[in-house]
Short mmCIF file of C-alpha atoms in Angstrom, two decimals:
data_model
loop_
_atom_site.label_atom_id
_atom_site.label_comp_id
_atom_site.label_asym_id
_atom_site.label_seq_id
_atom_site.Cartn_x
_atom_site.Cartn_y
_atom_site.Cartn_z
CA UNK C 1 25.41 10.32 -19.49
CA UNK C 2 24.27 11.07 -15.84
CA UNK C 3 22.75 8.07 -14.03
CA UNK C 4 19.12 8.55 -13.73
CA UNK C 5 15.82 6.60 -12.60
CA UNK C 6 12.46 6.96 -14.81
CA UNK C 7 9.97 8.97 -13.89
CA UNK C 8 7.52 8.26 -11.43
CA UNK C 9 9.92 5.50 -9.27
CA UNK C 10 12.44 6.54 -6.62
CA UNK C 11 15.28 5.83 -4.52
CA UNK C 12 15.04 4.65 -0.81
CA UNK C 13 17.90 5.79 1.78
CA UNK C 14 18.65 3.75 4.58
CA UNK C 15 16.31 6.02 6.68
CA UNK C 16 13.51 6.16 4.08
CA UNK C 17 13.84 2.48 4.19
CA UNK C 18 13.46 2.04 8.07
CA UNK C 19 10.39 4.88 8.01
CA UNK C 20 8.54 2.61 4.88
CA UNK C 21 9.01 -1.00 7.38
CA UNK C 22 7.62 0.92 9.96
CA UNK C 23 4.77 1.73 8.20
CA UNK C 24 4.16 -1.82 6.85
CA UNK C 25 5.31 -3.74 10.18
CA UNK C 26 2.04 -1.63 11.63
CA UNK C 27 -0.15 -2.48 8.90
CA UNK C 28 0.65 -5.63 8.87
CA UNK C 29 0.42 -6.04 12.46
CA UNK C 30 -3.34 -4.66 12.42
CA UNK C 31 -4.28 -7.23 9.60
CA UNK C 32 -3.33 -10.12 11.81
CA UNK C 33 -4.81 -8.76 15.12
CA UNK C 34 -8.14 -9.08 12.96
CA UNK C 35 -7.15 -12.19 11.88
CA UNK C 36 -5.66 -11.63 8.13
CA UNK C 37 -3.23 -14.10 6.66
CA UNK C 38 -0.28 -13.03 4.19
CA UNK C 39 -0.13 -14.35 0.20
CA UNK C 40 2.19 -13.04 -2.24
CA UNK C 41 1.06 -13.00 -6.37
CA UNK C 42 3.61 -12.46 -9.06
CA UNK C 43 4.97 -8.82 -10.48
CA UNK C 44 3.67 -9.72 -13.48
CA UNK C 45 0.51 -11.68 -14.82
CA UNK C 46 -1.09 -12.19 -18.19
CA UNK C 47 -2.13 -9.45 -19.69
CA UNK C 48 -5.95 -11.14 -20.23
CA UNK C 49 -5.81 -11.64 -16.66
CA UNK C 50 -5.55 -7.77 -15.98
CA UNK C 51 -7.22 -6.13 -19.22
CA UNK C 52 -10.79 -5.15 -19.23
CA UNK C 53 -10.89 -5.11 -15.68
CA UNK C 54 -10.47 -1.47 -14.38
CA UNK C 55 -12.15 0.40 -17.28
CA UNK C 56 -11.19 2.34 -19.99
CA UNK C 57 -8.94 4.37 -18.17
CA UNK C 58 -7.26 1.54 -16.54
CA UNK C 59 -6.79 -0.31 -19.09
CA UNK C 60 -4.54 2.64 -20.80
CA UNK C 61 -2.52 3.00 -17.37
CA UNK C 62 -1.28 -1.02 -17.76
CA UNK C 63 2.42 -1.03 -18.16
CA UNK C 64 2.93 -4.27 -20.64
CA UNK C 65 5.87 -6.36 -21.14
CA UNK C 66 6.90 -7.13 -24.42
CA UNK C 67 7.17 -10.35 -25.50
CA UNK C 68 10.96 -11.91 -25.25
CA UNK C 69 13.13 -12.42 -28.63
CA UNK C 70 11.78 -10.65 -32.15
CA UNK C 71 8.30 -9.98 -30.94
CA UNK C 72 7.68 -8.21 -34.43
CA UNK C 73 8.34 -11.30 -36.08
CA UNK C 74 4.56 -12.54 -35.60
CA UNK C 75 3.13 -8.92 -35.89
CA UNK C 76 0.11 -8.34 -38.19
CA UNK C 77 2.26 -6.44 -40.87
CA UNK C 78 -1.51 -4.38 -41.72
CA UNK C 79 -1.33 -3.69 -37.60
CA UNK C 80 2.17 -2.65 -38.48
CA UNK C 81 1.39 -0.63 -41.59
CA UNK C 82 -1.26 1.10 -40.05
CA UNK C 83 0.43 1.99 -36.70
CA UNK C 84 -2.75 0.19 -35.02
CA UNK C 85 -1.45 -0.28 -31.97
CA UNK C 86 -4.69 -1.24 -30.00
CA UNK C 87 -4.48 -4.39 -31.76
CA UNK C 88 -0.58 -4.71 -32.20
CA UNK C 89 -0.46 -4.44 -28.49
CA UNK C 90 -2.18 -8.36 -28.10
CA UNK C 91 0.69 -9.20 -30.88
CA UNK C 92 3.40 -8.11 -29.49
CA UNK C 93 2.71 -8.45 -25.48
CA UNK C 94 1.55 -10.89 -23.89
CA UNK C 95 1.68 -10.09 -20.03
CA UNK C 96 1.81 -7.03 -18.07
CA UNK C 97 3.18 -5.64 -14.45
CA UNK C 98 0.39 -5.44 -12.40
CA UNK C 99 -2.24 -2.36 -11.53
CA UNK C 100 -3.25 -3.43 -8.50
CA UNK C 101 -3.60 -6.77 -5.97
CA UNK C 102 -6.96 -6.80 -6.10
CA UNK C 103 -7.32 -8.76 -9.63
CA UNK C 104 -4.43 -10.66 -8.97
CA UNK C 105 -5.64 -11.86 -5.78
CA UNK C 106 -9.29 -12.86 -7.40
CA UNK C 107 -7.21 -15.34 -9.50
CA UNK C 108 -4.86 -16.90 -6.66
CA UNK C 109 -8.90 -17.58 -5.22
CA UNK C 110 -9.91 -19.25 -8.32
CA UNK C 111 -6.90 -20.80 -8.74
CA UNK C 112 -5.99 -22.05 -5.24
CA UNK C 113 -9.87 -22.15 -4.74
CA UNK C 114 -9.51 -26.17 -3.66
CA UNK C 115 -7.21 -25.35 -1.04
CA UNK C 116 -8.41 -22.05 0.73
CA UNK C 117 -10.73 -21.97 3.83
CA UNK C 118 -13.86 -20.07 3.11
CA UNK C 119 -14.29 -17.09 4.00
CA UNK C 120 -10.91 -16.40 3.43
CA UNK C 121 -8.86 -13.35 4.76
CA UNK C 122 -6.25 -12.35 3.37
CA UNK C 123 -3.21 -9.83 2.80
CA UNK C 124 -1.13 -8.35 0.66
CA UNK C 125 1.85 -5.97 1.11
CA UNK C 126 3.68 -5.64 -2.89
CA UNK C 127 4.50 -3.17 -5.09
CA UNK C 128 2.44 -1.98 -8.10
CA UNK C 129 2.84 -0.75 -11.41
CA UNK C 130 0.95 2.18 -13.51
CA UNK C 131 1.88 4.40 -16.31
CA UNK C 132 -0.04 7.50 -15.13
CA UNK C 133 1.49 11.41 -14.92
CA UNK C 134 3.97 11.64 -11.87
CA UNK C 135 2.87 14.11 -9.49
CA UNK C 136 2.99 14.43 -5.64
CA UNK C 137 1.91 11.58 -4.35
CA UNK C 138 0.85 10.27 -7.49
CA UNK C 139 4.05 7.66 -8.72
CA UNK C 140 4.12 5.06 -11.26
CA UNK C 141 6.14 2.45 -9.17
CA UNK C 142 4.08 2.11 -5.30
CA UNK C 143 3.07 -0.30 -2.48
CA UNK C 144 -0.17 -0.95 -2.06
CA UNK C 145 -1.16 -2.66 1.57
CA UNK C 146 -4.43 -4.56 0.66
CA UNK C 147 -6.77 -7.15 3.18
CA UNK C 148 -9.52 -8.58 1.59
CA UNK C 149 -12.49 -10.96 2.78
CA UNK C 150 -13.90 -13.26 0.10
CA UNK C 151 -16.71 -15.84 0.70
CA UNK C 152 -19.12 -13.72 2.73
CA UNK C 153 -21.87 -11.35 1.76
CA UNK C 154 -21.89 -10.20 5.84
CA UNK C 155 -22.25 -6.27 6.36
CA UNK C 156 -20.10 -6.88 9.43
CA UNK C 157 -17.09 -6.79 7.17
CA UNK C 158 -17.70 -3.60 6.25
CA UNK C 159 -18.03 -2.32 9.84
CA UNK C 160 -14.33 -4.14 10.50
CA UNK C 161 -12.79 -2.41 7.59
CA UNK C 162 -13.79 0.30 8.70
CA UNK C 163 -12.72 -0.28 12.56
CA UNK C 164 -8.88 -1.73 11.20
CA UNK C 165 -8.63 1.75 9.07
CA UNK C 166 -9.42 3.59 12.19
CA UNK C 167 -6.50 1.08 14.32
CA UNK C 168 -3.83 1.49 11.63
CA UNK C 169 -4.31 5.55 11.17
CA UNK C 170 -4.36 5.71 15.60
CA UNK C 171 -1.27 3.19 15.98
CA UNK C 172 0.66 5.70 13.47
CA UNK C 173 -0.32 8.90 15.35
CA UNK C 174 -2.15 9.76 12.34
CA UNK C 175 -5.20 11.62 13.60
CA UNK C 176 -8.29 13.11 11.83
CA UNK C 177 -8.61 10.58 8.61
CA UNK C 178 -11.53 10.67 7.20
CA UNK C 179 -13.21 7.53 5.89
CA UNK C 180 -15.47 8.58 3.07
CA UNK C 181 -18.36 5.87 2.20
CA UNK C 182 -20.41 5.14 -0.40
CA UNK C 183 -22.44 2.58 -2.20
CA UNK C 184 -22.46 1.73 -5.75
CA UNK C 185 -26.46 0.24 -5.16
CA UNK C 186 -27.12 4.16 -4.14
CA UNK C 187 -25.59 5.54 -7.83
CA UNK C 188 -26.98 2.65 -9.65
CA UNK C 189 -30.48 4.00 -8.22
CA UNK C 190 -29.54 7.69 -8.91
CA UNK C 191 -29.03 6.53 -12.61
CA UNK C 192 -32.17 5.24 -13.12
CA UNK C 193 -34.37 7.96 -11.27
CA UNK C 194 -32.48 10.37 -13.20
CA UNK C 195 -32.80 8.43 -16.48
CA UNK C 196 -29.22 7.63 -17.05
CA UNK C 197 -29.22 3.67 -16.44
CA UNK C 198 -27.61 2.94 -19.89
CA UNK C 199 -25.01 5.43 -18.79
CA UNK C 200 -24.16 4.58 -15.44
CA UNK C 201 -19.89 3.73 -15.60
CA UNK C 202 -19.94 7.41 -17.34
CA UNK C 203 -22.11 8.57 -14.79
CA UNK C 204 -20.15 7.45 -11.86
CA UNK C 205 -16.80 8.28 -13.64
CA UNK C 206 -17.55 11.81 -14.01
CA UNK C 207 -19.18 12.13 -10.62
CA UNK C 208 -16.03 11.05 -8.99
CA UNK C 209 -14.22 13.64 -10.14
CA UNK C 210 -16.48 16.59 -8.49
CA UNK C 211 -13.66 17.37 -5.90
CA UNK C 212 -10.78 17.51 -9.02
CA UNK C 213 -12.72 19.44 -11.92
CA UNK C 214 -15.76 20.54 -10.15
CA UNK C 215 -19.39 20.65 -10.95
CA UNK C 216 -18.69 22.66 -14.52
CA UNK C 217 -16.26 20.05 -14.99
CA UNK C 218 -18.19 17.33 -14.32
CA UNK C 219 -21.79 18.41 -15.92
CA UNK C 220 -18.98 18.78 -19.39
CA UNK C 221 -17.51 15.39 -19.05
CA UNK C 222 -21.23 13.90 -18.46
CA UNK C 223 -22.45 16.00 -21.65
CA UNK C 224 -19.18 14.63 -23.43
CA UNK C 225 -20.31 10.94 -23.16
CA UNK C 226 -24.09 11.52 -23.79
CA UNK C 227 -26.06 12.18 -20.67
CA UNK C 228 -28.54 14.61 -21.81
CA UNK C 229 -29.52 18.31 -20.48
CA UNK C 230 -32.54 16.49 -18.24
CA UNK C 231 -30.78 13.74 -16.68
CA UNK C 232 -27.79 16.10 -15.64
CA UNK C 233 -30.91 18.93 -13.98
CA UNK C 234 -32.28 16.06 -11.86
CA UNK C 235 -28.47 14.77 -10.59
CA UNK C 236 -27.78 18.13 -8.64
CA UNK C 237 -28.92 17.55 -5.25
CA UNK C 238 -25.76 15.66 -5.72
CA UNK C 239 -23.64 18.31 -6.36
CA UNK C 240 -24.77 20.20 -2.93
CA UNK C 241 -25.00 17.40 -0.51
CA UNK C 242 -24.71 18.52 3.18
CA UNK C 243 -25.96 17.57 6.84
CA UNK C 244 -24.67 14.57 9.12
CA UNK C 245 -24.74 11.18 7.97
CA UNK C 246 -28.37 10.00 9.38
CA UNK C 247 -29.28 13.49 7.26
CA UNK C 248 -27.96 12.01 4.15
CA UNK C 249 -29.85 8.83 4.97
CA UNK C 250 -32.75 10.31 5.44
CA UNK C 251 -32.03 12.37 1.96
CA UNK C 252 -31.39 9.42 -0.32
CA UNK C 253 -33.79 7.85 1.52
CA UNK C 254 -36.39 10.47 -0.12
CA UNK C 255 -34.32 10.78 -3.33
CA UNK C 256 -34.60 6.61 -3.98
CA UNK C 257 -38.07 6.39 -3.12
CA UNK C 258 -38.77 5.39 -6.56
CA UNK C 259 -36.05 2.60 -7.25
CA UNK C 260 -35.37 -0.64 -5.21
CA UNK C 261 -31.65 -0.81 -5.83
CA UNK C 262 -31.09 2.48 -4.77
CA UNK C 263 -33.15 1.51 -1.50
CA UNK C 264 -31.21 -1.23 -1.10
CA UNK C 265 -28.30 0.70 -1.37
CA UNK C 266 -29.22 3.28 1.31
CA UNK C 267 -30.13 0.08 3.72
CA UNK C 268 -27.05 -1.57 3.33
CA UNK C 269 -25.22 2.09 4.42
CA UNK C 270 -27.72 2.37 7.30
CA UNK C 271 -26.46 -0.65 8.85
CA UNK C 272 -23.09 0.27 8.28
CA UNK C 273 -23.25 3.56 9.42
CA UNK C 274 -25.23 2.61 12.34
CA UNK C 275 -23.22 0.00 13.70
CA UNK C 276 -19.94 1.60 13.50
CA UNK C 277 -21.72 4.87 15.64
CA UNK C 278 -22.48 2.20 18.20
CA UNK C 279 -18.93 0.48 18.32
CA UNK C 280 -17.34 3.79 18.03
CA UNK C 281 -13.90 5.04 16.28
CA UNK C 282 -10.94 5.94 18.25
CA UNK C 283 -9.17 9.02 15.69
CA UNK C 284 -11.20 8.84 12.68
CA UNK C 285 -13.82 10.72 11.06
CA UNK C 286 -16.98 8.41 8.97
CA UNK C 287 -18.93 10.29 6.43
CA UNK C 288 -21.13 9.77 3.51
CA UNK C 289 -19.92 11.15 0.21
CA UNK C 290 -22.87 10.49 -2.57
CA UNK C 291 -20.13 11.51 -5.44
CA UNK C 292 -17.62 9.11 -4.60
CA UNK C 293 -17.50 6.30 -7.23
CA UNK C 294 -14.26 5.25 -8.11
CA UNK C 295 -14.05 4.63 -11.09
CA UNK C 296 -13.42 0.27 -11.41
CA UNK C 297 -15.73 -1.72 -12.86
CA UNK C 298 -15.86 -4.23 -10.10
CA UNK C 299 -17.34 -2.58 -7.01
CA UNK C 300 -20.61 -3.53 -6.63
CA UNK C 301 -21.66 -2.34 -2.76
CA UNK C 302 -19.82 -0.49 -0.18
CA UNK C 303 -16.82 1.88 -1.78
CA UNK C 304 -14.65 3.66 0.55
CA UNK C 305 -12.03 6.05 0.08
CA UNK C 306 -9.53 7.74 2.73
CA UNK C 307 -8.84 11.58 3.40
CA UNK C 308 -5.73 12.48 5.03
CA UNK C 309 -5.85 15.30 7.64
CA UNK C 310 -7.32 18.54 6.31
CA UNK C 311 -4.32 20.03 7.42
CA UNK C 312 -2.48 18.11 4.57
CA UNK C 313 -2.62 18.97 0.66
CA UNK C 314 -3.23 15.02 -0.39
CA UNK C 315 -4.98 12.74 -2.51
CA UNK C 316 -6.54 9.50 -1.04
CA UNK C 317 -4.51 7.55 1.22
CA UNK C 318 -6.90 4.49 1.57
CA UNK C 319 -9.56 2.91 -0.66
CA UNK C 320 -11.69 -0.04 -1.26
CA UNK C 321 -15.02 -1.12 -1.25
CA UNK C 322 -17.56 -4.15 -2.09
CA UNK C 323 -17.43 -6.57 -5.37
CA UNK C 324 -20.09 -9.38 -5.53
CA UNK C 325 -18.73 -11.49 -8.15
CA UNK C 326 -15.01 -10.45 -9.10
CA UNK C 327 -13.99 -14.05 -9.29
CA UNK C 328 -16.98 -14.64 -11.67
CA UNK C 329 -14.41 -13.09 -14.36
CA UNK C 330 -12.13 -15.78 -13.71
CA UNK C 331 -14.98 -18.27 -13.84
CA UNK C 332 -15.81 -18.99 -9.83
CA UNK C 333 -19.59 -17.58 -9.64
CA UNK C 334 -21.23 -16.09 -6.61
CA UNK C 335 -18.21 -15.58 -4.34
CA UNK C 336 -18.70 -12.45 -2.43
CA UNK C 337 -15.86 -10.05 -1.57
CA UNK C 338 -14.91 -6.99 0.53
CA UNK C 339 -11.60 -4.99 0.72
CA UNK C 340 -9.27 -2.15 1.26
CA UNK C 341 -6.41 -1.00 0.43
CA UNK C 342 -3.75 1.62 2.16
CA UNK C 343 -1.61 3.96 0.24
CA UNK C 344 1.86 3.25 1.47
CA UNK C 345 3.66 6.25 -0.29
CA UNK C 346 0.81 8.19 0.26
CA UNK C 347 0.57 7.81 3.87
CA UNK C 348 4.23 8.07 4.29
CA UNK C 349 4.60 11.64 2.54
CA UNK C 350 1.50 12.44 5.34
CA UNK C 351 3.28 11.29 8.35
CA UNK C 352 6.53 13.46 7.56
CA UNK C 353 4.79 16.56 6.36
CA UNK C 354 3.43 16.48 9.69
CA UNK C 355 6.44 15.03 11.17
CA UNK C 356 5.06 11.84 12.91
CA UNK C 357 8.10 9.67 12.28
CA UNK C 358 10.19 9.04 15.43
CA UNK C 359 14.14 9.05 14.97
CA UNK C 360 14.62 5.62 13.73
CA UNK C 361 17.65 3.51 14.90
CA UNK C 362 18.83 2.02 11.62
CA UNK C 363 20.15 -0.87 11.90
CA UNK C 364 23.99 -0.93 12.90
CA UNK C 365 26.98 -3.62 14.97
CA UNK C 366 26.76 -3.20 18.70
CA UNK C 367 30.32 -4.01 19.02
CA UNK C 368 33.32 -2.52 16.34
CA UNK C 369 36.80 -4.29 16.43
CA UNK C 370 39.18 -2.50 14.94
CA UNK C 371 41.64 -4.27 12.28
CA UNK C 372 44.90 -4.03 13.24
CA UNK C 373 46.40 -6.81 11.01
CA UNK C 374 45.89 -10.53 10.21
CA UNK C 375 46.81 -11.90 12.65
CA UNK C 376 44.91 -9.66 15.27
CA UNK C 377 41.66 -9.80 12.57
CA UNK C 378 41.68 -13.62 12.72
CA UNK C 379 41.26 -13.57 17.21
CA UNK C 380 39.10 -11.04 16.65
CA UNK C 381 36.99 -12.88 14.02
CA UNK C 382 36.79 -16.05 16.49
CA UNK C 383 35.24 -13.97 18.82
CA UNK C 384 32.91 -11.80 16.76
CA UNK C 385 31.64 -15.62 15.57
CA UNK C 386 30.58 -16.78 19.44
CA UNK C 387 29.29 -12.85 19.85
CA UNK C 388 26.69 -13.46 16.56
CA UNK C 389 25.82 -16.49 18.05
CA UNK C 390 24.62 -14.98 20.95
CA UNK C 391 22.85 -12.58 18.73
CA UNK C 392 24.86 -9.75 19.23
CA UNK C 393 25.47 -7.88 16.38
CA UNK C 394 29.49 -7.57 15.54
CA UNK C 395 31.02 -6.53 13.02
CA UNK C 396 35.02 -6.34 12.28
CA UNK C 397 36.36 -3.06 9.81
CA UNK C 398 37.60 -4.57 6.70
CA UNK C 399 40.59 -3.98 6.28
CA UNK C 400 44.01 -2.81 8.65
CA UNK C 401 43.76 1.54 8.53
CA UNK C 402 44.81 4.75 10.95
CA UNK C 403 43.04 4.08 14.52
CA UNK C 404 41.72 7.35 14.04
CA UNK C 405 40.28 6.34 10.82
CA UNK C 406 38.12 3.26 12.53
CA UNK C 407 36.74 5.31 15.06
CA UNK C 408 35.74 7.95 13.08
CA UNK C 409 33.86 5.17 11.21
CA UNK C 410 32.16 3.87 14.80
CA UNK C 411 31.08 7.19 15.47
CA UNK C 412 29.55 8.13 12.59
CA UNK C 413 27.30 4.40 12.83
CA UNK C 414 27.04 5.77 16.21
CA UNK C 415 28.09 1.86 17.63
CA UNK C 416 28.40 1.96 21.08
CA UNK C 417 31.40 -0.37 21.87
CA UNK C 418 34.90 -0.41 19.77
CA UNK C 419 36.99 -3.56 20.49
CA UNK C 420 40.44 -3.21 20.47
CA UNK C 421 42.64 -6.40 19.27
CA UNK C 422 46.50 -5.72 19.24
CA UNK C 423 49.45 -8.19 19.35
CA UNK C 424 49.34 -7.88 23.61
CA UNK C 425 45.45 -9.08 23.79
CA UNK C 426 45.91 -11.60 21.48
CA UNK C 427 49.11 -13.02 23.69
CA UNK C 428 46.93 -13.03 26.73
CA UNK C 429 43.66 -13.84 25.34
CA UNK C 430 41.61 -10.44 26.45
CA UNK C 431 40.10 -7.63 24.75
CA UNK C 432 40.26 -3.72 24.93
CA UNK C 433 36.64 -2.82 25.61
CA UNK C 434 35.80 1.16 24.59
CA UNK C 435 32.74 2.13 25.73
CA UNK C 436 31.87 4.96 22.67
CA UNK C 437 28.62 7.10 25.29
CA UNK C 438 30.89 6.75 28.50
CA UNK C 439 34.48 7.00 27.14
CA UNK C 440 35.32 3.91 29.76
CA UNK C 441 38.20 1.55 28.88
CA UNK C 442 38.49 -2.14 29.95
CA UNK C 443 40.91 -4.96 29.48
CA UNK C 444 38.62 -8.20 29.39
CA UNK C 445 38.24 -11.66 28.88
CA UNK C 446 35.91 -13.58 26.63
CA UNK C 447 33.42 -13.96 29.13
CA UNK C 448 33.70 -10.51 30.68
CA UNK C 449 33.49 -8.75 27.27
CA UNK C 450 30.20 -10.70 26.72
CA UNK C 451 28.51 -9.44 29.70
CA UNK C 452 30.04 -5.94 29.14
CA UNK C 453 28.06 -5.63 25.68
CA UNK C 454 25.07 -8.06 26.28
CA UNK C 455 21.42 -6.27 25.47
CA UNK C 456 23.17 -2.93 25.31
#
């Protein structure tokens, strides 16, 4: 059998590896210039920790762990008999990899609740897990990059989210994002003006999915999970929304006249929208999308979602939004929350289809000795030691081979300086000093051959 990875994970080169810290050294660098501390949850949680919270779909895209030992043993044989695996699955599983960090990290709150400084900022930079249909940019094995702000019900936050997406895209070179904005307040309102309140998580499901399947597509998947004929006629202003964002205001504005969470809604994205005109973005684009809903459960205000450049075939690189109460699942009522997240894989497939990643030095000795034998790998050792303490990075080959052989191997690390240790340096306590740009040769001392390769 061949060696092979499953579907929907990947390898990492050395150079894939250096372009991915970059990435998340910038991110993370961002987060704590606006004053976000790290936490780290586990791969796994329990599965009632995770199910129920991200909707029907969701819920299906959970990978779950089966239980350790014979987890049949305590099976339901009737489960068993009748192949019901909704309700084997609780039998025979008890915890599951993780979806995303946002539920995770509304249990560390409750949790850790006694010890956390409200509001607390926080991020999170860890891999997640779902089992949906590998496709570009779509894997089941990713990083998600998330910050979140939990104990304040401030509008400001929103403005800053928005303002530390704009900082992260500019600090990568990554220029015309789009920042797409929403609030679920506005589509709560829509719902009931249109007569579709007791439908509104189909409602917003299917309207998210305008730019994927289209209006057909959508008006189908709404007729699918009862929204009738009427409801579906007064819902297409949506489906033709244009102008600037004050336009769009002004629109909703007219369209929620009748309902006072829908007004609230369209308030609550005035002040946003305003603000952030007044403060001003440095590469990226804001702008109201009425059909974006995303479709989790928990969102309860803002929702934003990221565009990549137009000029790039991609899916969202960036999302987030507004949740009231998500710790109330967990038991901890009325603690307000904002966040966001940013697509590492996502953004990293953007920045080389449009070739935005500098050459990246990977990390490699500054200094080679060559291995000529024991007794000349032992002196050299001694010094490589003193050479790391100084923090310069040494390295000796492994093992006694051809000259030719070792610098072969120094040139293709591309390490600028090859020591060379033979039974005449190690008699008068020096070093051969190659200089691998220049070509140079030296005989030196301890001391000399410091200085000679010191913050080179």
């Amino acid at each position: 059998m061949k060696p092979s990875i499953p579907k929907g994970t990947r390898d990492f080169s050395p150079t894939e590896v250096a372009n991915r810290t970059y990435i998340i050294n910038t991110i993370k660098a961002v987060f704590e210039n606006f004053g976000f501390q790290p936490i780290e949850t586990p791969s796994f949680e329990n599965s009632s920790t995770l199910m129920g919270k991200y909707g029907e779909e969701g819920d299906r895209l959970i990978f779950k762990i089966l239980n350790s030992g014979d987890y049949l043993e305590k099976a339901d044989a009737q489960f068993l008999a009748n192949r019901n695996s909704n309700l084997l699955t609780s039998q025979i599983s008890e915890k599951a990899l993780r979806y995303d960090l946002t539920v995770p990290f509304a249990r560390y709150v409750v949790q850790h609740q006694n010890d956390i400084t409200f509001p607390f900022k926080r991020y999170q930079i860890q891999p997640v897990w779902r089992a949906d249909r590998p496709q570009k940019g779509r894997f089941r094995e990713f990083y998600q990059c998330d910050a979140d702000v939990v104990g304040s019900d401030s509008l400001w936050q929103e403005v800053e989210f928005i303002q530390l997406y704009d900082a992260v895209f500019t600090k990568l070179g990554l220029q015309g994002t789009t920042i797409k904005i929403n609030n679920r307040k506005i589509l709560s309102g829509i719902a009931e003006v249109i007569g579709a309140s007791d439908k509104l998580i189909d409602f917003t499901v299917a309207l998210d999915k305008l730019d994927k399947i289209g209006k057909e597509g959508v008006e189908n998947e709404m007729l699918s999970k009862g929204i009738n004929k009427v409801a579906i006629e007064k819902a297409q202003p949506l489906f033709y929304f244009s102008g600037d964002n004050l336009q769009k205001l002004s629109a909703l504005q007219a369209l929620l006249a009748s309902s006072i969470e829908g007004k609230k809604g369209v308030d609550e994205l005035r002040f946003i929208i305003e603000n952030t005109q007044e403060l001003g973005l440095q590469t990226a684009n804001l702008e109201i999308d009425v059909t974006l809903a995303r479709g989790l459960n928990y969102y309860t205000g803002a929702i934003f979602e990221v565009a990549a450049p137009k000029t790039v075939s991609m899916g969202s690189i960036g999302g987030g939004g507004r949740y009231d109460d998500l710790t109330g699942i967990f038991g901890l009522k009325d603690v307000s929350g904002v966040g966001i997240s940013f697509g590492l894989d996502r953004i990293y497939l953007v920045l080389e289809e449009l070739n935005l990643f500098q050459k990246v030095a990977l990390p490699k000795p500054t200094v080679l000795f060559v291995n000529l034998g024991a007794t000349e790998a032992l002196y050299s050792l001694k010094a490589i030691n003193l050479l790391r303490a100084k923090n310069i990075k040494a390295e000796l080959y492994p093992e006694a081979a051809k000259m030719k052989k070792q610098f072969n191997y120094a040139d293709k690390r591309e390490i600028p300086f090859v020591v060379i240790v033979g039974s005449e340096e190690v008699q008068q306590q020096t070093y051969t000093v190659k200089n691998m740009v220049s070509g140079e040769q030296k005989m030196l001392n301890l001391s000399e051959l410091f200085d000679a390769v010191e913050n080179k």
